[in-house]
Amino acid sequence: MTTETHGPVRVRFAPSPTGFLHVGGARTAIYNDLLRQKLGGAFILRIEDTDKERSDEAMTRQIQSALAWIGTVWDEGPFLQSERLPRHHERAEELLAAGKAYRCFCTPEELDAQRAEAQKKGTAFRYPRTCLRLSQEEVEARLAEGRTFAVRFRMPDDNIRFKDMVRGDMDFPPDALDDFILLRSDGNPTYHMSVVVDDIDMRITHVIRGEDHLSNTPKHIPLFQALGGEVPTFGHLPLILGPDKKRLSKRYGATSVEEFRNEGILPQALYNFLALLGWSPGDDREIMTREEMIQLFSVDRLNASPAVFDREKLLWMSSQYMARHSTAELMPHLQTFLEQAGLADADPDRLAATLELHRTRARTLKEMVEQVLPYFRESLEYDAAACAKFLKDPALPGLLETLRDRYAALPEFTKEALEAGLRALSEERGVKAGVLIHPVRMALSGAAGGPPLFDLVEVMGREASRRHLDRFVAYLRAGNAATGSPG
RNA sequence: GUCCCCAUCGUCUAGUGGUUAGGACUCUGCCCUUUCAAGGCAGCAACACGGGUUCGAAUCCCGUUGGGGAUACCA
């Protein structure tokens, strides 16, 4: 918005390990990454795993791997928030001793009833500070009875104001906030307590997080102050929406970084795409390397309005990235797809050559491998609809046999020689080159479209080409017989 | 319900009082071409609505509508 930001900064990304890394989270991590790289400082990765029932160690590893895969770089961590619980507890005790927090003996049942009441009256529920008014003696008496208590933060009575990096001036009146809980009655710190203590201890200067935290910020700011910490600069990112303008959900396909990885999206493409979902460099540039984005990045250009996730555009961007990288560069990313397709042991040169032919014809790595698979098959399925026109020409099988024989006899099996051979034959027989070209493509690939024919034949090789032409001629003849075309 | 946020082509966006409202994805057409892609060119398509402020509003203010978020002893 209008926030001047200059480095160095200490930023953090703090996911809770309750599932795969969501693209929304990935985008948050990307903006933190860009800001850190732009201004210097440190990016801290912190895993907020204090909700043990929902947290999973495997997910923690998964999130790290997803972050590393898209290309974000963190300098410190991962720190596990669960390991810092004693520290959070200790700081809460300090607040209690200093009178900045107080014990609350109200039971959840009582509070629920009060909440329901407020709901019925159509007003916002705010903790009525029942226990703040307890005298020292009353507190002692309850403690003596052995009653359990939660610890609540004593919120200040003034408006909470701050300048959000993406939304500008924010102002929350005191009646919108209440004395939230710091320590649960089982003694465990709540999320609010943990984040603020961690952000202070980790000397965080800038917090970029999702909009779902916007209403937490006016709680966190006074807590930072009460704990004697520097209040970081906040920026709240709008959520990523699905085509239905609701929060992006599984309903419309992949939502996690992991899934896009499995679909064969190049990590650089996903990084680029996500970075552009809520930020733009200000000019018309779209395809940018991380380095370029770091150069161009500015929190001032972060958008405040939510963006719809457009799968088509991601696919387009993915294809752009494949077109701009050599097959050799793509190879490491292709590995798992090659294994899945059973091509892990294929001849490397031949594999590279076929992949090269399809690099600009596929939108994902997975598609690229699928397109290349027929080159390694003994026999092919022919696209029957596209074959229909070849079946009608009784001269074609003979022509293809002649071509097959000439190709087999070629001294040099190069695309130049192959093209010369085919064109010579077409001229001799007085047919257009296309009459031969299309059936040959079908014979070798099973498809009506694809790479330039002579590249295709060369890569296919002498032996395989011969075999495929044989099979296709047989297929055509069988087809003619089947349709019972009269002599 | 209450509080908060958001609003330019279908989608991502540029635009910060005066523009023929620009670019990208998608779609359509043409060129290139042995096909499919890629690439090039062209086209379709937007300031949610209503009031102000102003000589002049996509841009500033107020409403309405629509969408989203938050309303926990979850994170």
Coordinates of C-alpha atoms (C1' of nucleotides) in Angstrom, one line a residue:
Chain A
M1 CA 0.0 0.0 0.0
T2 CA 2.0 3.0 1.2
T3 CA 4.4 1.3 3.6
E4 CA 8.0 2.0 3.0
T5 CA 9.9 -1.1 3.5
H6 CA 13.7 -1.4 3.5
G7 CA 15.9 -4.2 4.7
P8 CA 17.1 -6.2 6.2
V9 CA 14.0 -8.0 7.3
R10 CA 13.3 -11.1 9.4
V11 CA 10.2 -12.8 8.0
R12 CA 8.7 -16.2 8.8
F13 CA 6.3 -18.7 7.3
A14 CA 4.4 -20.6 9.9
P15 CA 2.2 -23.4 8.6
S16 CA 0.5 -25.9 10.8
P17 CA 1.2 -29.4 9.6
T18 CA -2.4 -30.5 9.3
G19 CA -2.3 -31.4 5.6
F20 CA -0.4 -30.9 2.4
L21 CA 0.9 -27.4 1.6
H22 CA -2.1 -25.5 0.1
V23 CA -1.4 -23.2 -2.8
G24 CA -2.5 -20.3 -0.7
G25 CA 0.1 -21.2 1.9
A26 CA 2.6 -21.6 -0.9
R27 CA 1.9 -18.1 -2.2
T28 CA 2.3 -16.7 1.3
A29 CA 5.7 -18.4 1.5
I30 CA 6.6 -17.1 -1.9
Y31 CA 5.9 -13.5 -0.9
N32 CA 8.0 -14.0 2.3
D33 CA 10.7 -15.5 0.2
L34 CA 10.7 -12.6 -2.3
L35 CA 10.7 -10.0 0.4
R36 CA 13.6 -11.6 2.2
Q37 CA 15.6 -12.1 -0.9
K38 CA 14.9 -8.5 -2.0
L39 CA 15.9 -6.8 1.2
G40 CA 18.3 -9.3 2.8
G41 CA 17.8 -10.7 6.4
A42 CA 16.3 -14.0 7.2
F43 CA 13.4 -16.3 6.3
I44 CA 12.4 -18.4 9.3
L45 CA 10.4 -21.6 8.9
R46 CA 8.3 -22.4 11.9
I47 CA 6.0 -25.4 12.1
E48 CA 3.0 -24.6 14.3
D49 CA 2.3 -28.0 15.5
T50 CA 0.9 -27.3 18.9
D51 CA -2.4 -28.9 18.1
K52 CA -1.1 -32.4 18.5
E53 CA -4.3 -34.1 17.5
R54 CA -4.2 -32.5 14.1
S55 CA -0.5 -32.3 13.5
D56 CA 1.5 -35.0 11.9
E57 CA 5.2 -35.4 11.6
A58 CA 5.0 -36.8 8.1
M59 CA 3.1 -33.7 7.1
T60 CA 5.9 -31.5 8.5
R61 CA 8.4 -33.2 6.3
Q62 CA 5.9 -33.0 3.4
I63 CA 5.5 -29.3 3.8
Q64 CA 9.3 -28.7 3.9
S65 CA 9.7 -30.8 0.8
A66 CA 6.9 -28.8 -1.0
L67 CA 8.5 -25.5 0.0
A68 CA 11.9 -26.6 -1.2
W69 CA 10.4 -27.9 -4.4
I70 CA 8.7 -24.7 -5.5
G71 CA 12.0 -22.9 -4.8
T72 CA 11.5 -20.9 -1.6
V73 CA 14.7 -20.7 0.5
W74 CA 14.6 -20.4 4.3
D75 CA 17.6 -19.4 6.4
E76 CA 16.5 -20.7 9.8
G77 CA 14.5 -23.6 11.0
P78 CA 12.3 -25.5 10.8
F79 CA 11.5 -24.8 14.4
L80 CA 8.8 -26.8 16.0
Q81 CA 6.5 -24.7 18.0
S82 CA 5.6 -27.6 20.2
E83 CA 9.2 -27.6 21.5
R84 CA 8.8 -24.1 22.7
L85 CA 5.8 -24.6 24.8
P86 CA 7.6 -24.2 28.2
R87 CA 8.8 -20.8 27.0
H88 CA 5.3 -19.7 26.0
H89 CA 4.1 -20.8 29.4
E90 CA 6.8 -18.9 31.1
R91 CA 6.0 -15.7 29.3
A92 CA 2.3 -16.1 30.1
E93 CA 3.2 -16.4 33.8
E94 CA 5.2 -13.2 33.6
L95 CA 2.1 -11.4 32.3
L96 CA 0.0 -12.9 35.0
A97 CA 2.5 -11.7 37.7
A98 CA 2.6 -8.3 36.1
G99 CA -1.1 -8.0 36.2
K100 CA -1.3 -7.8 32.4
A101 CA -3.2 -11.1 32.4
Y102 CA -5.6 -12.6 34.9
R103 CA -7.1 -15.9 35.9
C104 CA -10.5 -16.8 34.6
F105 CA -12.6 -19.4 36.4
C106 CA -15.5 -19.3 34.0
T107 CA -16.3 -22.7 32.6
P108 CA -16.7 -23.3 28.9
E109 CA -20.4 -24.1 29.5
E110 CA -21.0 -20.8 31.1
L111 CA -19.3 -19.0 28.3
D112 CA -21.2 -20.9 25.7
A113 CA -24.4 -19.9 27.3
Q114 CA -23.4 -16.3 27.3
R115 CA -22.4 -16.5 23.7
A116 CA -25.7 -18.0 22.8
E117 CA -27.4 -15.2 24.6
A118 CA -25.5 -12.5 22.7
Q119 CA -26.2 -14.3 19.5
K120 CA -29.9 -14.2 20.3
K121 CA -29.8 -10.5 21.0
G122 CA -27.9 -9.9 17.7
T123 CA -24.9 -8.4 19.3
A124 CA -21.2 -9.5 19.3
F125 CA -20.1 -11.6 22.2
R126 CA -17.4 -10.1 24.3
Y127 CA -16.1 -11.7 27.4
P128 CA -17.7 -9.6 30.2
R129 CA -14.6 -9.7 32.4
T130 CA -16.4 -11.5 35.1
C131 CA -13.2 -12.8 36.6
L132 CA -11.2 -9.6 36.1
R133 CA -13.4 -8.1 38.9
L134 CA -12.7 -10.9 41.3
S135 CA -10.9 -9.7 44.5
Q136 CA -7.6 -11.2 45.5
E137 CA -9.4 -13.1 48.3
E138 CA -12.0 -14.5 45.8
V139 CA -9.2 -15.7 43.6
E140 CA -7.3 -17.3 46.5
A141 CA -10.5 -19.0 47.6
R142 CA -11.1 -20.5 44.2
L143 CA -7.6 -21.7 43.9
A144 CA -7.9 -23.2 47.3
E145 CA -11.0 -25.1 46.1
G146 CA -8.8 -26.5 43.4
R147 CA -10.8 -25.0 40.6
T148 CA -9.2 -24.9 37.3
F149 CA -8.7 -21.6 35.4
A150 CA -7.6 -20.2 32.1
V151 CA -5.4 -17.2 31.8
R152 CA -6.8 -14.3 29.9
F153 CA -5.0 -11.3 28.5
R154 CA -6.2 -7.9 29.8
M155 CA -6.8 -6.0 26.6
P156 CA -6.2 -2.3 26.5
D157 CA -9.3 -0.1 26.2
D158 CA -8.0 2.0 23.3
N159 CA -8.5 1.5 19.6
I160 CA -5.9 -0.7 18.0
R161 CA -4.4 1.0 15.0
F162 CA -1.8 -0.3 12.5
K163 CA -0.8 0.1 9.0
D164 CA -1.2 -3.0 7.0
M165 CA 1.3 -3.5 4.1
V166 CA -1.5 -4.5 1.8
R167 CA -4.6 -2.8 3.2
G168 CA -3.4 0.5 4.5
D169 CA -4.7 2.0 7.8
M170 CA -6.5 -0.4 10.0
D171 CA -8.5 0.7 13.1
F172 CA -10.2 -1.7 15.5
P173 CA -12.4 -0.3 18.2
P174 CA -12.0 -1.8 21.7
D175 CA -15.5 -3.3 21.7
A176 CA -14.6 -5.5 18.8
L177 CA -12.0 -7.2 20.9
D178 CA -12.1 -9.1 24.1
D179 CA -9.8 -10.5 26.7
F180 CA -8.7 -13.6 24.9
I181 CA -7.2 -16.7 26.4
L182 CA -3.4 -17.1 26.7
L183 CA -3.3 -20.3 28.7
R184 CA -5.9 -22.9 28.6
S185 CA -7.2 -24.5 31.8
D186 CA -4.9 -27.5 31.1
G187 CA -2.0 -25.0 31.2
N188 CA -1.3 -25.2 27.5
P189 CA -0.7 -21.9 25.6
T190 CA -3.1 -20.9 22.9
Y191 CA -2.1 -20.1 19.3
H192 CA -2.1 -16.3 20.1
M193 CA 0.4 -16.7 23.0
S194 CA 2.7 -19.0 21.0
V195 CA 2.9 -16.9 17.9
V196 CA 3.6 -13.7 19.6
V197 CA 6.2 -15.2 21.9
D198 CA 7.9 -16.9 19.0
D199 CA 7.8 -13.8 16.8
I200 CA 9.4 -11.8 19.5
D201 CA 12.1 -14.4 20.3
M202 CA 12.8 -14.9 16.6
R203 CA 12.9 -11.1 16.2
I204 CA 10.4 -11.1 13.3
T205 CA 10.1 -7.7 11.6
H206 CA 7.5 -8.4 9.0
V207 CA 4.6 -10.7 9.1
I208 CA 3.0 -11.6 5.7
R209 CA 0.1 -14.0 6.3
G210 CA -3.4 -14.8 5.1
E211 CA -6.4 -12.6 5.5
D212 CA -7.9 -15.1 7.9
H213 CA -5.5 -13.7 10.4
L214 CA -6.5 -10.1 10.0
S215 CA -8.8 -10.1 12.9
N216 CA -6.1 -11.7 15.1
T217 CA -3.7 -8.9 14.5
P218 CA -5.4 -6.4 16.9
K219 CA -5.1 -9.0 19.5
H220 CA -1.5 -9.7 18.8
I221 CA -0.3 -6.1 18.7
P222 CA -1.1 -5.3 22.4
L223 CA 0.3 -8.7 23.3
F224 CA 3.6 -7.8 21.6
Q225 CA 3.6 -4.6 23.6
A226 CA 2.7 -6.2 26.9
L227 CA 5.6 -8.6 26.4
G228 CA 8.0 -5.8 25.6
G229 CA 8.5 -6.9 22.0
E230 CA 8.9 -4.9 18.9
V231 CA 5.6 -4.9 17.0
P232 CA 6.3 -6.2 13.5
T233 CA 4.9 -4.7 10.3
F234 CA 1.9 -6.8 9.2
G235 CA 0.5 -7.5 5.7
H236 CA -2.6 -9.6 5.1
L237 CA -3.0 -11.4 1.9
P238 CA -6.5 -12.0 0.4
L239 CA -7.5 -15.6 0.0
I240 CA -7.2 -17.6 -3.2
L241 CA -10.6 -18.4 -4.6
G242 CA -12.1 -21.2 -6.8
P243 CA -14.1 -20.6 -9.9
D244 CA -17.2 -20.4 -7.7
K245 CA -15.6 -17.4 -5.9
K246 CA -15.5 -19.4 -2.8
R247 CA -12.4 -20.5 -1.0
L248 CA -10.4 -22.8 -3.3
S249 CA -11.5 -26.3 -2.6
K250 CA -10.9 -29.8 -3.8
R251 CA -14.1 -29.7 -5.7
Y252 CA -12.4 -28.0 -8.7
G253 CA -9.3 -30.1 -8.7
A254 CA -5.9 -29.8 -7.1
T255 CA -5.3 -27.4 -4.3
S256 CA -2.0 -28.5 -2.9
V257 CA 1.6 -28.0 -4.2
E258 CA 2.0 -31.8 -4.0
E259 CA -0.8 -32.4 -6.4
F260 CA 0.5 -29.9 -9.0
R261 CA 3.9 -31.6 -8.7
N262 CA 2.2 -34.9 -9.4
E263 CA 0.4 -33.4 -12.4
G264 CA 3.8 -32.5 -13.9
I265 CA 3.8 -28.8 -13.4
L266 CA 7.3 -27.4 -13.3
P267 CA 8.1 -25.8 -9.9
Q268 CA 9.4 -22.6 -11.5
A269 CA 6.1 -22.3 -13.4
L270 CA 4.0 -22.8 -10.2
Y271 CA 6.2 -20.3 -8.3
N272 CA 5.8 -17.7 -11.1
F273 CA 2.0 -18.3 -11.4
L274 CA 1.4 -18.1 -7.7
A275 CA 3.5 -15.0 -7.4
L276 CA 1.3 -13.3 -10.0
L277 CA -1.9 -14.2 -8.1
G278 CA -2.1 -11.0 -6.1
W279 CA 1.0 -9.3 -7.2
S280 CA 2.3 -7.8 -10.5
P281 CA 5.5 -6.0 -11.3
G282 CA 3.6 -3.1 -12.7
D283 CA 4.5 -3.6 -16.3
D284 CA 3.4 -6.3 -18.7
R285 CA 5.9 -8.9 -17.7
E286 CA 4.5 -12.3 -16.8
I287 CA 7.1 -14.9 -17.4
M288 CA 9.9 -14.1 -14.9
T289 CA 12.6 -16.0 -13.1
R290 CA 12.7 -15.9 -9.3
E291 CA 15.7 -13.6 -9.7
E292 CA 13.7 -11.2 -11.8
M293 CA 10.8 -11.3 -9.4
I294 CA 13.2 -10.6 -6.5
Q295 CA 14.4 -7.5 -8.4
L296 CA 10.9 -6.3 -9.1
F297 CA 9.2 -7.3 -5.9
S298 CA 7.6 -4.7 -3.7
V299 CA 5.0 -5.1 -1.0
D300 CA 3.4 -1.9 -2.3
R301 CA 2.2 -3.8 -5.3
L302 CA 0.5 -6.5 -3.4
N303 CA -3.2 -6.7 -4.2
A304 CA -6.0 -6.4 -1.6
S305 CA -8.7 -8.2 -3.6
P306 CA -9.0 -11.9 -3.7
A307 CA -7.9 -13.8 -6.9
V308 CA -9.6 -16.8 -8.6
F309 CA -7.2 -19.6 -9.3
D310 CA -7.1 -20.1 -13.1
R311 CA -6.0 -23.6 -13.9
E312 CA -5.8 -22.8 -17.7
K313 CA -3.4 -20.1 -17.2
L314 CA -1.2 -22.2 -14.9
L315 CA -1.1 -24.8 -17.6
W316 CA -0.2 -22.2 -20.2
M317 CA 2.6 -21.0 -18.0
S318 CA 3.8 -24.5 -17.5
S319 CA 4.0 -25.0 -21.2
Q320 CA 5.9 -21.8 -21.5
Y321 CA 8.4 -23.0 -19.0
M322 CA 8.9 -26.3 -20.8
A323 CA 9.4 -24.5 -24.1
R324 CA 12.1 -22.3 -22.5
H325 CA 14.0 -25.1 -20.9
S326 CA 16.2 -27.6 -22.7
T327 CA 15.3 -31.3 -22.5
A328 CA 18.5 -31.7 -20.5
E329 CA 17.3 -29.1 -18.0
L330 CA 13.9 -30.8 -17.8
M331 CA 15.3 -34.3 -17.3
P332 CA 15.6 -34.2 -13.4
H333 CA 12.0 -33.2 -13.2
L334 CA 10.9 -35.8 -15.7
Q335 CA 12.4 -38.7 -13.8
T336 CA 9.5 -39.7 -11.7
F337 CA 7.1 -39.6 -14.7
L338 CA 9.5 -41.7 -16.8
E339 CA 9.5 -44.2 -14.0
Q340 CA 5.8 -44.3 -13.8
A341 CA 5.6 -44.8 -17.5
G342 CA 8.1 -47.6 -17.4
L343 CA 10.6 -45.7 -19.4
A344 CA 13.3 -45.4 -16.7
D345 CA 15.5 -47.8 -18.5
A346 CA 14.9 -46.6 -22.0
D347 CA 17.9 -45.7 -24.2
P348 CA 18.9 -42.3 -23.0
D349 CA 19.7 -40.8 -26.3
R350 CA 16.6 -42.0 -28.0
L351 CA 14.5 -40.9 -25.0
A352 CA 16.0 -37.4 -25.0
A353 CA 15.4 -37.2 -28.8
T354 CA 11.7 -38.1 -28.5
L355 CA 11.2 -35.8 -25.5
E356 CA 12.7 -33.0 -27.4
L357 CA 10.1 -33.5 -30.2
H358 CA 7.3 -33.1 -27.7
R359 CA 8.7 -30.4 -25.5
T360 CA 6.6 -27.6 -27.1
R361 CA 3.6 -29.9 -27.6
A362 CA 2.8 -30.7 -24.0
R363 CA 1.5 -28.5 -21.2
T364 CA 2.9 -30.6 -18.3
L365 CA 5.8 -33.0 -17.8
K366 CA 3.4 -35.8 -17.4
E367 CA 1.8 -35.1 -20.8
M368 CA 5.2 -34.9 -22.4
V369 CA 6.0 -38.4 -21.2
E370 CA 2.6 -39.8 -22.2
Q371 CA 3.2 -38.4 -25.7
V372 CA 6.5 -40.1 -25.9
L373 CA 5.4 -43.5 -24.8
P374 CA 4.3 -44.8 -28.2
Y375 CA 7.9 -44.5 -29.5
F376 CA 8.8 -47.3 -27.1
R377 CA 5.9 -49.6 -27.9
E378 CA 6.1 -52.6 -30.1
S379 CA 2.7 -52.0 -31.6
L380 CA 0.3 -49.1 -31.7
E381 CA -3.4 -48.4 -31.5
Y382 CA -4.4 -46.3 -34.6
D383 CA -6.8 -43.5 -34.3
A384 CA -9.6 -45.2 -36.1
A385 CA -11.5 -42.0 -37.1
A386 CA -8.4 -40.4 -38.6
C387 CA -7.6 -43.7 -40.4
A388 CA -10.9 -43.8 -42.2
K389 CA -9.6 -41.7 -45.1
F390 CA -6.6 -43.9 -45.6
L391 CA -8.7 -47.1 -45.7
K392 CA -10.4 -45.8 -48.8
D393 CA -7.3 -45.6 -50.9
P394 CA -6.5 -49.0 -52.4
A395 CA -3.2 -47.8 -53.8
L396 CA -1.8 -46.7 -50.4
P397 CA -0.7 -50.0 -49.0
G398 CA 1.5 -50.6 -52.0
L399 CA 2.9 -47.1 -51.8
L400 CA 3.8 -47.5 -48.2
E401 CA 5.5 -50.9 -48.9
T402 CA 7.6 -49.2 -51.5
L403 CA 8.5 -46.5 -49.1
R404 CA 9.3 -49.0 -46.4
D405 CA 11.7 -50.8 -48.7
R406 CA 13.4 -47.6 -49.8
Y407 CA 13.8 -46.4 -46.2
A408 CA 15.2 -49.8 -45.2
A409 CA 17.8 -49.4 -48.0
L410 CA 18.7 -45.8 -47.2
P411 CA 22.5 -45.5 -46.6
E412 CA 22.0 -42.7 -44.1
F413 CA 18.9 -42.7 -41.9
T414 CA 18.6 -39.0 -41.5
K415 CA 15.6 -36.7 -41.7
E416 CA 17.1 -35.1 -44.9
A417 CA 17.5 -38.4 -46.6
L418 CA 14.0 -39.5 -45.4
E419 CA 12.4 -36.4 -46.7
A420 CA 14.2 -36.7 -50.1
G421 CA 13.2 -40.3 -50.3
L422 CA 9.5 -39.6 -49.6
R423 CA 9.3 -36.7 -52.0
A424 CA 11.0 -38.6 -54.8
L425 CA 8.5 -41.4 -54.4
S426 CA 5.5 -39.0 -54.4
E427 CA 6.7 -37.3 -57.5
E428 CA 7.3 -40.6 -59.3
R429 CA 3.8 -41.8 -58.6
G430 CA 2.2 -38.4 -59.1
V431 CA 0.7 -38.1 -55.7
K432 CA 1.0 -35.2 -53.3
A433 CA 3.6 -35.6 -50.5
G434 CA 0.7 -35.3 -48.0
V435 CA -0.8 -38.5 -49.3
L436 CA 2.2 -40.4 -47.9
I437 CA 3.1 -38.1 -45.0
H438 CA -0.1 -38.5 -43.1
P439 CA -0.4 -42.3 -43.3
V440 CA 3.3 -42.6 -42.3
R441 CA 2.7 -40.5 -39.3
M442 CA -0.2 -42.6 -38.4
A443 CA 1.8 -45.7 -38.9
L444 CA 4.6 -44.6 -36.6
S445 CA 2.8 -42.7 -33.9
G446 CA -0.8 -43.9 -34.1
A447 CA -1.9 -40.2 -34.1
A448 CA -3.0 -37.7 -36.7
G449 CA -1.0 -34.9 -35.3
G450 CA 2.5 -34.6 -33.8
P451 CA 6.0 -33.5 -34.6
P452 CA 7.4 -32.9 -38.1
L453 CA 7.3 -36.3 -39.8
F454 CA 10.9 -36.7 -40.8
D455 CA 12.1 -35.9 -37.3
L456 CA 9.7 -38.5 -36.1
V457 CA 10.9 -41.2 -38.5
E458 CA 14.6 -40.4 -37.8
V459 CA 14.1 -40.6 -34.1
M460 CA 12.0 -43.8 -34.5
G461 CA 14.9 -45.4 -36.3
R462 CA 15.3 -47.8 -39.2
E463 CA 14.2 -51.0 -37.5
A464 CA 11.2 -49.7 -35.6
S465 CA 10.0 -47.6 -38.6
R466 CA 10.1 -50.7 -40.8
R467 CA 8.1 -52.7 -38.3
H468 CA 5.5 -50.0 -37.8
L469 CA 5.0 -49.6 -41.5
D470 CA 4.5 -53.3 -41.9
R471 CA 1.9 -53.4 -39.3
F472 CA 0.1 -50.4 -40.6
V473 CA 0.0 -51.9 -44.1
A474 CA -1.5 -55.0 -42.7
Y475 CA -4.0 -53.0 -40.7
L476 CA -5.0 -51.1 -43.9
R477 CA -5.4 -54.3 -45.9
A478 CA -7.5 -55.9 -43.1
G479 CA -9.6 -52.7 -43.0
N480 CA -10.2 -52.9 -46.7
A481 CA -11.3 -56.5 -46.5
A482 CA -13.5 -55.8 -43.5
T483 CA -15.4 -53.0 -45.3
G484 CA -15.8 -55.3 -48.2
S485 CA -14.9 -52.6 -50.8
P486 CA -15.5 -54.0 -54.3
G487 CA -12.3 -54.7 -56.3
Chain B
rG1 C1' -26.8 -12.1 13.7
rU2 C1' -22.4 -8.9 14.8
rC3 C1' -17.5 -7.0 13.4
rC4 C1' -14.0 -6.5 9.5
rC5 C1' -12.2 -6.7 4.4
rC6 C1' -12.8 -6.6 -1.0
rA7 C1' -15.1 -4.9 -6.0
rU8 C1' -11.7 -2.9 -14.0
rC9 C1' -13.1 -7.9 -19.8
rG10 C1' -15.4 -15.1 -18.1
rU11 C1' -10.2 -15.3 -15.3
rC12 C1' -5.2 -12.9 -13.7
rU13 C1' -4.1 -7.8 -14.0
rA14 C1' -2.2 -2.3 -15.6
rG15 C1' -4.4 2.1 -14.4
rU16 C1' -3.7 6.5 -8.4
rG17 C1' -8.9 13.2 -11.6
rG18 C1' -8.4 14.3 -18.2
rU19 C1' -6.2 7.2 -21.7
rU20 C1' -9.4 5.3 -28.4
rA21 C1' -9.4 2.0 -20.5
rG22 C1' -3.4 -1.3 -21.8
rG23 C1' -1.4 -6.5 -21.3
rA24 C1' -2.0 -11.9 -20.4
rC25 C1' -5.0 -16.6 -20.2
rU26 C1' -9.4 -18.7 -22.6
rC27 C1' -12.3 -18.4 -27.2
rU28 C1' -12.7 -17.0 -32.7
rG29 C1' -10.4 -15.8 -37.5
rC30 C1' -6.0 -15.3 -40.5
rC31 C1' -0.7 -16.1 -41.5
rC32 C1' 3.2 -19.8 -41.2
rU33 C1' 3.0 -25.1 -42.1
rU34 C1' 3.1 -32.2 -44.3
rU35 C1' -0.1 -32.6 -39.3
rC36 C1' -0.4 -31.1 -34.1
rA37 C1' 1.8 -27.6 -31.3
rA38 C1' 4.8 -23.3 -30.9
rG39 C1' 5.2 -18.4 -33.1
rG40 C1' 3.1 -13.9 -35.6
rC41 C1' -1.3 -10.8 -36.7
rA42 C1' -6.4 -9.6 -35.9
rG43 C1' -11.0 -9.9 -33.3
rC44 C1' -14.8 -10.7 -29.2
rA45 C1' -14.9 -9.0 -24.2
rA46 C1' -14.6 -4.8 -18.4
rC47 C1' -14.7 0.1 -14.9
rA48 C1' -21.3 -3.9 -10.1
rC49 C1' -25.3 -0.2 -9.1
rG50 C1' -27.1 4.7 -7.1
rG51 C1' -26.0 9.3 -5.1
rG52 C1' -22.5 13.1 -4.3
rU53 C1' -17.4 16.2 -4.7
rU54 C1' -15.3 18.4 -9.3
rC55 C1' -14.9 22.1 -15.3
rG56 C1' -14.0 16.7 -15.5
rA57 C1' -14.4 10.7 -12.4
rA58 C1' -12.6 3.5 -13.3
rU59 C1' -9.7 6.7 -10.1
rC60 C1' -12.0 10.8 -4.1
rC61 C1' -16.6 10.5 -0.4
rC62 C1' -21.3 8.1 1.1
rG63 C1' -24.9 4.4 0.4
rU64 C1' -26.8 -0.3 -2.0
rU65 C1' -25.8 -4.9 -3.9
rG66 C1' -22.6 -8.9 -4.4
rG67 C1' -18.4 -11.8 -2.6
rG68 C1' -15.0 -13.1 1.2
rG69 C1' -12.9 -13.4 6.2
rA70 C1' -13.5 -13.4 11.5
rU71 C1' -16.6 -14.4 15.4
rA72 C1' -13.2 -21.1 20.1
rC73 C1' -9.9 -23.0 26.4
rC74 C1' -8.3 -24.7 16.6
rA75 C1' -4.2 -22.9 14.4

